[in-house]
Short mmCIF file of C-alpha atoms in Angstrom, two decimals:
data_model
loop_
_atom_site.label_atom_id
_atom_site.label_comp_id
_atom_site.label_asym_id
_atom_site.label_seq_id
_atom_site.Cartn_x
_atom_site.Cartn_y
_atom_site.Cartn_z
CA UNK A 27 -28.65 305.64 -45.06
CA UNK A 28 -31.20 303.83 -47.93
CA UNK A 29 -33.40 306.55 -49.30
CA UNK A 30 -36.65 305.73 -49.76
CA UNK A 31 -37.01 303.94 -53.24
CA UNK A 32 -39.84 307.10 -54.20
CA UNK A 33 -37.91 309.74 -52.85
CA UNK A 34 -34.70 309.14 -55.41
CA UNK A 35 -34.91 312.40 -58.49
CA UNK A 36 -33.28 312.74 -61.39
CA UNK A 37 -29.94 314.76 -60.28
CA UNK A 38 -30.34 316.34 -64.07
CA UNK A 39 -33.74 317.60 -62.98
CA UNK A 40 -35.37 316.65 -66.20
CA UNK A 41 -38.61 316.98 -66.78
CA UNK A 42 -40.69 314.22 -67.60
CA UNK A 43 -41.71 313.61 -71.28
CA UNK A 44 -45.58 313.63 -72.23
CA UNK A 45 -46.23 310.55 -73.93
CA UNK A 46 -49.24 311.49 -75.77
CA UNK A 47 -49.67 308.56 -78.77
CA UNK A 48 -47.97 305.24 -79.20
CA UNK A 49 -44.45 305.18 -81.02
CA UNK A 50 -45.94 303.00 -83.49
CA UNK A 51 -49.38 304.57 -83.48
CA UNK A 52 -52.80 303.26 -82.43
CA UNK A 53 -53.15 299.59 -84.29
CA UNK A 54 -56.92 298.77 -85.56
CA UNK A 55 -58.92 296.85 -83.37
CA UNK A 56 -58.98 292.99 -83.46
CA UNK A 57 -62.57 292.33 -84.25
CA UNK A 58 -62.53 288.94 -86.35
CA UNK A 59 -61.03 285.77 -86.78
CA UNK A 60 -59.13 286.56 -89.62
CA UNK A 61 -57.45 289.56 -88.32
CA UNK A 62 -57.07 287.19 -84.44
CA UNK A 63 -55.00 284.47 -86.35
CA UNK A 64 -52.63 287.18 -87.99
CA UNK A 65 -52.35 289.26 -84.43
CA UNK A 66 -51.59 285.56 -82.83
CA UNK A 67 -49.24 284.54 -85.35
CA UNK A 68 -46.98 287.94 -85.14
CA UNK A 69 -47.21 287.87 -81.27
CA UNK A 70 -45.82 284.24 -81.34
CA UNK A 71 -43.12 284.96 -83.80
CA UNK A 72 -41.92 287.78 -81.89
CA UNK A 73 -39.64 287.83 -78.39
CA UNK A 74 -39.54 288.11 -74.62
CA UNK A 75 -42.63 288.84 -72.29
CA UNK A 76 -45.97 290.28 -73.31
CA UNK A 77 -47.65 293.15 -71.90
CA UNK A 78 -50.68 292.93 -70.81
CA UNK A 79 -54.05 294.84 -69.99
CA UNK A 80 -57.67 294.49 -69.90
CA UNK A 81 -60.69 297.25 -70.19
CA UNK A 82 -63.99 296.49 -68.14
CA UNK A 83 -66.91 298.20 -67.73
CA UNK A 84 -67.07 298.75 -63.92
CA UNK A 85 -69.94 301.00 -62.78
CA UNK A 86 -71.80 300.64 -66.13
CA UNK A 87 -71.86 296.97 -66.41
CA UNK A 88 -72.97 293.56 -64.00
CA UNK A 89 -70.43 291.65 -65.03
CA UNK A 90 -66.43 292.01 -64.53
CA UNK A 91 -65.74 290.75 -68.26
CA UNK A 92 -63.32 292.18 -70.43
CA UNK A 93 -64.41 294.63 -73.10
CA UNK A 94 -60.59 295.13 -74.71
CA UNK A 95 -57.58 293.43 -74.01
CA UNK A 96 -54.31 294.80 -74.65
CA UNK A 97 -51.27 293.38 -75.82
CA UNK A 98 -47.53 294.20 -76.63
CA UNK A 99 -44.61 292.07 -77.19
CA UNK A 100 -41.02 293.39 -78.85
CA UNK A 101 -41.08 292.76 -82.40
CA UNK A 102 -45.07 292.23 -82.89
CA UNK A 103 -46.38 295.72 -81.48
CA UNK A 104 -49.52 296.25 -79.96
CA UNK A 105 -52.33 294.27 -80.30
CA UNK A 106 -55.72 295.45 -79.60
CA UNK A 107 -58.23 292.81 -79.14
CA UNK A 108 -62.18 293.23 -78.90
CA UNK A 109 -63.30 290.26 -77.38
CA UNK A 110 -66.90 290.83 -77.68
CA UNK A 111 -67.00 291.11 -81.48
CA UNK A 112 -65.33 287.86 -81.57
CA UNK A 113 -67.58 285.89 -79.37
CA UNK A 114 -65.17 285.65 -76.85
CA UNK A 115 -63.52 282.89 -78.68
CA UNK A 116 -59.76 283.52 -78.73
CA UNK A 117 -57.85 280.18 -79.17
CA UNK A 118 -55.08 281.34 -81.66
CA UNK A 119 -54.25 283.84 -78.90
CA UNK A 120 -54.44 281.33 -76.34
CA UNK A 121 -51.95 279.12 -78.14
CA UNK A 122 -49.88 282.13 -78.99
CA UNK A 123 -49.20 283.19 -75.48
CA UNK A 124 -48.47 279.55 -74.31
CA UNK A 125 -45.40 279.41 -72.39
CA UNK A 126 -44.78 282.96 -71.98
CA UNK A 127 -44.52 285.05 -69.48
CA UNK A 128 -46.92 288.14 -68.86
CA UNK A 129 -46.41 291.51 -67.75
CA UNK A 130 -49.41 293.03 -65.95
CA UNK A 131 -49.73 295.53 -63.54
CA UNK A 132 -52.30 295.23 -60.51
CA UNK A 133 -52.74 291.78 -62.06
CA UNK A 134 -55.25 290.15 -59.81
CA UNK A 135 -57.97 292.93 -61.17
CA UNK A 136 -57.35 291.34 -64.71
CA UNK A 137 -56.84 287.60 -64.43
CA UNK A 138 -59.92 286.64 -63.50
CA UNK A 139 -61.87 288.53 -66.71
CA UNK A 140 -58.51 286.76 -68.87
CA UNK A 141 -59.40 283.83 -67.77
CA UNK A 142 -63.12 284.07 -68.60
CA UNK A 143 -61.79 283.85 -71.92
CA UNK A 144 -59.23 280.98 -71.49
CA UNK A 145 -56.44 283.34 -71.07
CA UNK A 146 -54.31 282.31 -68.26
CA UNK A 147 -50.21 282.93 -67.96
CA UNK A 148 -47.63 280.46 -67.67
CA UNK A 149 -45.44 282.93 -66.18
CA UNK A 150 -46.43 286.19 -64.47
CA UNK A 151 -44.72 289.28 -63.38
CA UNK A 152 -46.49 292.12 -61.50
CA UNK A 153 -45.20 295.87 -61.80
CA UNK A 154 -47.22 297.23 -59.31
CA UNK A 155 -47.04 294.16 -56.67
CA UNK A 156 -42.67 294.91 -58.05
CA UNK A 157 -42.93 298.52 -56.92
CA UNK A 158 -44.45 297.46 -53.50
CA UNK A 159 -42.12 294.91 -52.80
CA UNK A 160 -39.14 297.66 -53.81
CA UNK A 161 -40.67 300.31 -51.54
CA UNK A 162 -41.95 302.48 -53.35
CA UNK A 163 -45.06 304.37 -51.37
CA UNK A 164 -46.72 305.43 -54.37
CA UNK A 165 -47.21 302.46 -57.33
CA UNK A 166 -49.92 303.41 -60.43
CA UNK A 167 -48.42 302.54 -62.89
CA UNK A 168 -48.17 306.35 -64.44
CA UNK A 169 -46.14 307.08 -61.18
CA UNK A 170 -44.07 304.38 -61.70
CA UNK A 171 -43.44 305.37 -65.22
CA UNK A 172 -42.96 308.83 -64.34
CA UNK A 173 -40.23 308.27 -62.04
CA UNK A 174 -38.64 305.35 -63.38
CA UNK A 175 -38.94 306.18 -67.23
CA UNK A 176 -39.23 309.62 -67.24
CA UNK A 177 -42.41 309.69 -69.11
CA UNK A 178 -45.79 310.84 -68.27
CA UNK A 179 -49.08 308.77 -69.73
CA UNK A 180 -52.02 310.03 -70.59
CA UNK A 181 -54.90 309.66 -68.31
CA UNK A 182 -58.30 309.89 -68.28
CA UNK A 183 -60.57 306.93 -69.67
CA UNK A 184 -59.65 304.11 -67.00
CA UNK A 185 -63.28 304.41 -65.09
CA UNK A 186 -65.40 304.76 -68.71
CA UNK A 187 -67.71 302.66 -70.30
CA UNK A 188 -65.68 300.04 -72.27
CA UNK A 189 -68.35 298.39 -73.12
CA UNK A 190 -69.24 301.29 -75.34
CA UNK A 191 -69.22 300.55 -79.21
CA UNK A 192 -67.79 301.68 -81.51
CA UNK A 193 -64.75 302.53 -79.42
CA UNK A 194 -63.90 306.05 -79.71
CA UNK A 195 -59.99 306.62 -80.98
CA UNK A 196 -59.26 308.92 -78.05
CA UNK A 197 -59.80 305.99 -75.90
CA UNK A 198 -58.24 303.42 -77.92
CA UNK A 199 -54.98 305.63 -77.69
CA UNK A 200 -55.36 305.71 -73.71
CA UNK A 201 -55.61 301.76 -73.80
CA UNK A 202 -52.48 301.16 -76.12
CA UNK A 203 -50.65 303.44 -74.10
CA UNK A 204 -51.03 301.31 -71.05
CA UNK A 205 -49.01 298.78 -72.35
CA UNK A 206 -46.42 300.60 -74.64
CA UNK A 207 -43.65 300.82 -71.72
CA UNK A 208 -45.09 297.81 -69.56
CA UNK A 209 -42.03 295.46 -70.57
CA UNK A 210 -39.24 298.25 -70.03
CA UNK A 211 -40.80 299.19 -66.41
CA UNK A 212 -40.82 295.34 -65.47
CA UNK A 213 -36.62 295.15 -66.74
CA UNK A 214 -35.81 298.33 -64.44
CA UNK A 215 -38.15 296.86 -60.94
CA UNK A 216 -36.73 293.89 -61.77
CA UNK A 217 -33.07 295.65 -61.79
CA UNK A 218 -34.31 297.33 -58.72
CA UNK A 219 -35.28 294.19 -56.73
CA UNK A 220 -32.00 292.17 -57.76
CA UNK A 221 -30.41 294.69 -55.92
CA UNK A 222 -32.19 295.06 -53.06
CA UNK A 223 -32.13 291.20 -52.76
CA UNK A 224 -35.73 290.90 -53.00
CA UNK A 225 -36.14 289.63 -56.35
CA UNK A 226 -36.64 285.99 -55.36
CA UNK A 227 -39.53 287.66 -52.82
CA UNK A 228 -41.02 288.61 -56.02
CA UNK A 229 -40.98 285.74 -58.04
CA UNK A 230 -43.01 284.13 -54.83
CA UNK A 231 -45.35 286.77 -55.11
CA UNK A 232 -46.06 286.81 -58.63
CA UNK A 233 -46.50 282.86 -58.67
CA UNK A 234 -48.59 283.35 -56.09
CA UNK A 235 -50.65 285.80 -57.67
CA UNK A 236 -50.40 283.57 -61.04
CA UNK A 237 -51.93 280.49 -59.29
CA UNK A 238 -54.81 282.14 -56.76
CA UNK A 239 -58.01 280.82 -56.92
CA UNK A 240 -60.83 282.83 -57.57
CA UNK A 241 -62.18 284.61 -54.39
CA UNK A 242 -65.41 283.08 -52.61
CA UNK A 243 -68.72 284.98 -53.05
CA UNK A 244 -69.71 286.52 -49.87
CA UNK A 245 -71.99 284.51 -48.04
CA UNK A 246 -74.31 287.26 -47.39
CA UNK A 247 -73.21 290.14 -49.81
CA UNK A 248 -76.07 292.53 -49.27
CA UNK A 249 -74.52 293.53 -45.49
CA UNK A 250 -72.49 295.60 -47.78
CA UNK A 251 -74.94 298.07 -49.03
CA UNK A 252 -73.51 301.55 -48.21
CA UNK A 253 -75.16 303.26 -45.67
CA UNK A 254 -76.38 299.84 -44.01
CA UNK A 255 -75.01 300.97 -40.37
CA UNK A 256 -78.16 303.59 -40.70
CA UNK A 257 -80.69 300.49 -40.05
CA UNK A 258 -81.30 300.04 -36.43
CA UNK A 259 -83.92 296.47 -36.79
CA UNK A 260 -83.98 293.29 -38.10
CA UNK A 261 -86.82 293.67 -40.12
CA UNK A 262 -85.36 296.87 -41.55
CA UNK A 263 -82.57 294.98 -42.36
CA UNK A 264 -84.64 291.86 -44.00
CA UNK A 265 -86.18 295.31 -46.15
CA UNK A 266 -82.68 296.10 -47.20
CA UNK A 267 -81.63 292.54 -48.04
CA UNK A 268 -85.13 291.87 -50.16
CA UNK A 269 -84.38 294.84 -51.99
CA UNK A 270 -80.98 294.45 -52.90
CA UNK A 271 -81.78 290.49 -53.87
CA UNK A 272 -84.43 292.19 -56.48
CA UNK A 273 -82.27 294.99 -57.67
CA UNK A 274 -79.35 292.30 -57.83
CA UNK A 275 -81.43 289.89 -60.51
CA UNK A 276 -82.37 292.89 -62.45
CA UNK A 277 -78.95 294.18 -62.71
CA UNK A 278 -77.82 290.78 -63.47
CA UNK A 279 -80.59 290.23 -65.98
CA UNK A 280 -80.13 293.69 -67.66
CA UNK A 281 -76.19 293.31 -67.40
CA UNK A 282 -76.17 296.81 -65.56
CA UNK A 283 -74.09 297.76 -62.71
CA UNK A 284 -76.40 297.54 -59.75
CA UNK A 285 -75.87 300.99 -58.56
CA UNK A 286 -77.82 302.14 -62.06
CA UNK A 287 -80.60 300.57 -61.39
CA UNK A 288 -81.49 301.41 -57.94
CA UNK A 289 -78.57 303.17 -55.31
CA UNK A 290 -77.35 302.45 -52.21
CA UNK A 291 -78.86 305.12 -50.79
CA UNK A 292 -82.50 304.57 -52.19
CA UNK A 293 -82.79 301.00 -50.89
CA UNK A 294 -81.82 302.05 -47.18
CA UNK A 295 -83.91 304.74 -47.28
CA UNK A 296 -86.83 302.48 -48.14
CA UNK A 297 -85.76 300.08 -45.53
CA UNK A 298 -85.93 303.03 -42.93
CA UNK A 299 -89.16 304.89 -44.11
CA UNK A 300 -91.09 302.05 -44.43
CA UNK A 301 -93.86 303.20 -46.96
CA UNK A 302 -97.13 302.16 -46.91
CA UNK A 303 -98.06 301.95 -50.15
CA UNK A 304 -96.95 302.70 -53.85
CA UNK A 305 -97.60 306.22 -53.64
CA UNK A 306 -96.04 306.58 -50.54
CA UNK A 307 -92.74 304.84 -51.86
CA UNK A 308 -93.48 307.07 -54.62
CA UNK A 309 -93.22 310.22 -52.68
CA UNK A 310 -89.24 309.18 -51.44
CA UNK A 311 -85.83 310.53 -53.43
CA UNK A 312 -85.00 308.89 -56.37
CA UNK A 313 -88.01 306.98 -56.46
CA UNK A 314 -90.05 309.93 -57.89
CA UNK A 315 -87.93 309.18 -61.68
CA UNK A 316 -89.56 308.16 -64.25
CA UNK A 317 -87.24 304.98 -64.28
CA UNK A 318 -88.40 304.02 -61.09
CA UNK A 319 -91.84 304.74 -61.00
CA UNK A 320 -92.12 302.33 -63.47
CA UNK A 321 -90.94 299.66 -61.13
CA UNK A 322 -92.61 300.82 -58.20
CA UNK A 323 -94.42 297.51 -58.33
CA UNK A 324 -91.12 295.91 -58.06
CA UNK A 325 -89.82 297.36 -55.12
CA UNK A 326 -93.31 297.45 -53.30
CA UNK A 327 -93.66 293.87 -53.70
CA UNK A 328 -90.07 293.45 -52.53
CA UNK A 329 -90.81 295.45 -49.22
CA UNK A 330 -94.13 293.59 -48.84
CA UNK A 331 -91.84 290.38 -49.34
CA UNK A 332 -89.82 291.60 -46.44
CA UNK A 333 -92.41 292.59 -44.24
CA UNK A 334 -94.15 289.13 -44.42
CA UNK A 335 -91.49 287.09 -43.08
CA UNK A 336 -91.89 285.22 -39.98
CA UNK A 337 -89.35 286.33 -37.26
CA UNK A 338 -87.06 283.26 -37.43
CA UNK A 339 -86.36 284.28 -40.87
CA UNK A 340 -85.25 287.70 -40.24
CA UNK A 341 -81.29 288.48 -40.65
CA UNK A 342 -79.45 288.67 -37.27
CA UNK A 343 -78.09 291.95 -36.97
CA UNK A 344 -74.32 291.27 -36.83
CA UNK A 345 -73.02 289.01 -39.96
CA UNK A 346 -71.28 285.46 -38.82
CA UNK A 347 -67.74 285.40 -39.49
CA UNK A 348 -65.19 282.35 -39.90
CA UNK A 349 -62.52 284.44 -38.33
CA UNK A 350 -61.83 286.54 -35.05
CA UNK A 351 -63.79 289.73 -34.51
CA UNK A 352 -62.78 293.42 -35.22
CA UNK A 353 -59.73 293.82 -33.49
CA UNK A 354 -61.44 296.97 -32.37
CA UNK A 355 -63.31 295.16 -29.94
CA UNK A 356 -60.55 292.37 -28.88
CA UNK A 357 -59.43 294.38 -25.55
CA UNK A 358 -63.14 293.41 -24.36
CA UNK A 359 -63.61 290.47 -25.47
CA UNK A 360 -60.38 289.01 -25.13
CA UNK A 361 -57.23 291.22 -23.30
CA UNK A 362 -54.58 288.18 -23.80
CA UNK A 363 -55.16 288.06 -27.52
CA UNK A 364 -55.31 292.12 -28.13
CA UNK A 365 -52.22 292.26 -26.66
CA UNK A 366 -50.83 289.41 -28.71
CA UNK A 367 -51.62 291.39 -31.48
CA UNK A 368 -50.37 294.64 -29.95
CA UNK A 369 -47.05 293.04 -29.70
CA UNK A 370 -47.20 291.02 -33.29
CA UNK A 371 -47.66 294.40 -35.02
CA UNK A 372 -45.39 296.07 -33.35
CA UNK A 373 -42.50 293.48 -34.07
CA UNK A 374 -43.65 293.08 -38.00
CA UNK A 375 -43.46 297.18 -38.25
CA UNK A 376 -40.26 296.78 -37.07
CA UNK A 377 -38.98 294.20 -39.42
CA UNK A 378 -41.21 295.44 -42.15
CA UNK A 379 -39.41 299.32 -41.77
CA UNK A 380 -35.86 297.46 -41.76
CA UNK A 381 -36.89 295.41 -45.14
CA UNK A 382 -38.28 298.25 -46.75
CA UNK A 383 -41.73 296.95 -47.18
CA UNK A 384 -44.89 297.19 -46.88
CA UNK A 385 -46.21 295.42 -43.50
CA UNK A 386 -49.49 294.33 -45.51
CA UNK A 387 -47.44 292.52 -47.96
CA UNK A 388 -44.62 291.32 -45.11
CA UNK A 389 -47.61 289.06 -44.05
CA UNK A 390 -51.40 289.35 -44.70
CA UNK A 391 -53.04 291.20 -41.67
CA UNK A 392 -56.02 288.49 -41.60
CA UNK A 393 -53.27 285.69 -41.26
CA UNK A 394 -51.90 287.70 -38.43
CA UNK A 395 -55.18 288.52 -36.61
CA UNK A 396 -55.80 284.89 -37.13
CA UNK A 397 -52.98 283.65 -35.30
CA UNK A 398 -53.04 285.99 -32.43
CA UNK A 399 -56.75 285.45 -31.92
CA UNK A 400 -56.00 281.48 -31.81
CA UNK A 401 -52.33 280.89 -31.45
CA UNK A 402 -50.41 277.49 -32.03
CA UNK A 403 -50.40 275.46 -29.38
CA UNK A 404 -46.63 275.38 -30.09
CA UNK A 405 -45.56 279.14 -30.16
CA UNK A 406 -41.33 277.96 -30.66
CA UNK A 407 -40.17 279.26 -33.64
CA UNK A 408 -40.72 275.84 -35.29
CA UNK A 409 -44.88 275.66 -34.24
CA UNK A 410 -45.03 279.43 -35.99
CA UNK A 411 -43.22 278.44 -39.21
CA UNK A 412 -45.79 275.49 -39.40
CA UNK A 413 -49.02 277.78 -38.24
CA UNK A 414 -47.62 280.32 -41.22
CA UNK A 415 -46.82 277.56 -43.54
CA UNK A 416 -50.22 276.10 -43.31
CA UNK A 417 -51.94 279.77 -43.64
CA UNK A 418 -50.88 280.33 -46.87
CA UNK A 419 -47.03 282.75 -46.00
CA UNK A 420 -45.16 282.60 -48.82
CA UNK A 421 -41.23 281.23 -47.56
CA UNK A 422 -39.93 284.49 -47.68
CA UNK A 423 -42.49 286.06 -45.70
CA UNK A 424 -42.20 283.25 -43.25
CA UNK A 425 -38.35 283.29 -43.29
CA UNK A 426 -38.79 287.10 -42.17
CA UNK A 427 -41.72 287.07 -40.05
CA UNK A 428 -41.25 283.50 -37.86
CA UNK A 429 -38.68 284.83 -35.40
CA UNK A 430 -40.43 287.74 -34.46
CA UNK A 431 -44.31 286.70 -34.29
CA UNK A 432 -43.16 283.73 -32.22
CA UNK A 433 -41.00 286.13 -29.49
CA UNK A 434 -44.09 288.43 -30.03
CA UNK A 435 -46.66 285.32 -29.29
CA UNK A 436 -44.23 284.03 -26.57
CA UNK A 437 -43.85 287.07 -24.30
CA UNK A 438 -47.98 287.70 -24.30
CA UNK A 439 -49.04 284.15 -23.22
CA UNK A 440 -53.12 284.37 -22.54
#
């Protein structure tokens, strides 16, 4: 019987080892073109993949750039790199890293703030996407190091303000460490998916990863304001969407994260209360700071803005999608296709359990709501492969999933 790739311990019962500082200590930080061109030139004189991280300012900041990125590569150390001293200009890195291949881990929350700065790999592999695909339930990356290195990282500074300057050395520590054992976990998942026979699933997944395009904007963005399912009109919900449209081009203006100029919470309870007048919006939580008292003109004429518009222009309550519904509510709506999907589940679990893998990365749910909602006309094994093909299933996934979905789509005809 396989035990579960997170359940395996040390036999020795070793503790694991703090890993407080890098081995080679904290390098200085990359912060002009002089110092760029000599980083560059000893990364692309040195061998085998790079590590790779990035540092954004999430919560603090509007936009998703990168603040530091980190890099490691045997024979050329680590490489701290401030991007925003340098103007975001980093060609000699750029040519440096040509050709090789990157090790990140969670990489699709750093490639698009790389890229931003004309970083993009030839070659990618993913430790955390690795660690799913092996089966292990539990994938940070200081879990994965923990159990599969024996050390333990220091935590603490992933949700602060990179954007922060100067950097303090506490937190420049924390960012080299994330990269100081990045290249020896990738050798030992890839050991581990070689032989579990999944290591050619992998290299699917990371090219696919490598090669996504940049998600879509949502078409209407403001439906998710938490707390919107409190708003019971349409013209409460025009309030909400008016409001978060003005606090969105001040954030975006100010480069703040929305949340710090105005919460959730404050624009839905605006929406609901409907105040009269400046004093009355005045008189609501949050609103009575001196921050926002300032802007009360803002927000007022926002609401006013709101309250103005002619009915036809008012925000149907229920967003348009391009997809099926919840499948909460496919039973009502549509009994053939909620028990297609019943049945499709059931059969991925199954092969999903036997694979030792995640279902949601055995095959995207949305692909499979998708094609029980509106099947293939041709529901043989061949008319599946060709509905998953054209949905975006990587060949392994399809060369696992075909057989099943199409007996699952076959015995629930609707």
């Amino acid at each position: 019987m396989d035990v579960p790739a997170d359940e395996r311990t040390d036999p020795t019962g070793a503790q694991p080892v703090p890993l407080t500082e890098p081995a080679d200590g904290v390098p200085p930080v990359v912060a002009d073109s002089s110092a760029l061109r000599r980083a560059a030139d000893a990364l692309a004189g040195a061998e085998g993949p790079v590590a790779v991280d990035t540092e954004r300012a999430s919560g603090y900041r509007y936009s998703q750039r990168a603040y530091l990125v980190q890099l490691r590569r045997e024979g050329a150390g680590t490489v701290l790199v401030d991007p925003i001293a340098l103007g975001g200009r980093l060609d000699p890195l750029v040519e440096a890293l040509e050709g090789t291949e990157w090790v990140l881990h969670a990489a699709s929350q750093d490639l698009p703030c790389l890229a931003e700065l004309g970083l993009k790999p030839s070659a990618l592999f993913d430790t955390e996407l690795a660690g799913r695909l092996a089966g292990f339930e539990r994938v940070a990356l200081g879990t994965l190091v923990e159990l599969l290195l024996g050390y333990r990282l220091e935590t603490g500074h992933g949700a602060a303000d990179w954007s922060r300057r100067p950097l303090p050395a506490d937190w420049l520590n924390y960012a080299a460490l994330d990269v100081e054992l990045l290249v020896q976990l990738r050798d030992v998942l890839e050991e581990e998916l070689r032989q579990q026979g999944k290591l050619e699933w992998a290299l699917e997944e990371f090219d696919a990863a490598r090669t996504a395009p940049l998600p879509k904007p949502r078409a209407e963005p403001w439906r998710r304001t938490s707390g919107i399912h409190r708003i019971r009109s349409t013209r409460q919900l025009a309030a909400v969407r008016s409001l978060w449209e003005t606090r969105d081009a001040l954030a975006r203006e100010r480069d703040l994260a929305p949340g710090r100029v105005l919460p959730d919470s404050a624009l839905v309870d605006a929406a609901t209360r409907n105040p009269a007048d400046e004093a009355a919006l005045l008189a609501l939580p949050v609103f009575r700071g001196r921050a926002q008292r300032r802007m009360a003109g803002t927000w007022m004429g926002a609401l006013r803005k709101a309250a103005a518009l002619p009915r036809a222009e008012l925000p149907e309550t229920a967003q348009h999608h391009d997809g099926p519904p919840p499948a909460n509510r496919w039973a009502d709506k549509d009994p053939a296709a909620a028990a297609r999907l019943a049945a499709a589940r059931t059969a991925l679990a199954e092969v999903a359990e036997a694979n030792t893998l995640p279902v949601e990365n055995l095959l995207l749910p949305d692909l499979v709501r998708r094609t029980c909602w509106q099947p293939p006309s041709d529901t043989s094994l061949d008319g599946v492969t060709a509905a998953l093909r054209e949905g975006g299933a990587r060949e392994w996934q399809i060369g696992l999933t075909a057989r099943a979905l199409s007996e699952a789509l076959a015995a629930t005809p609707g």
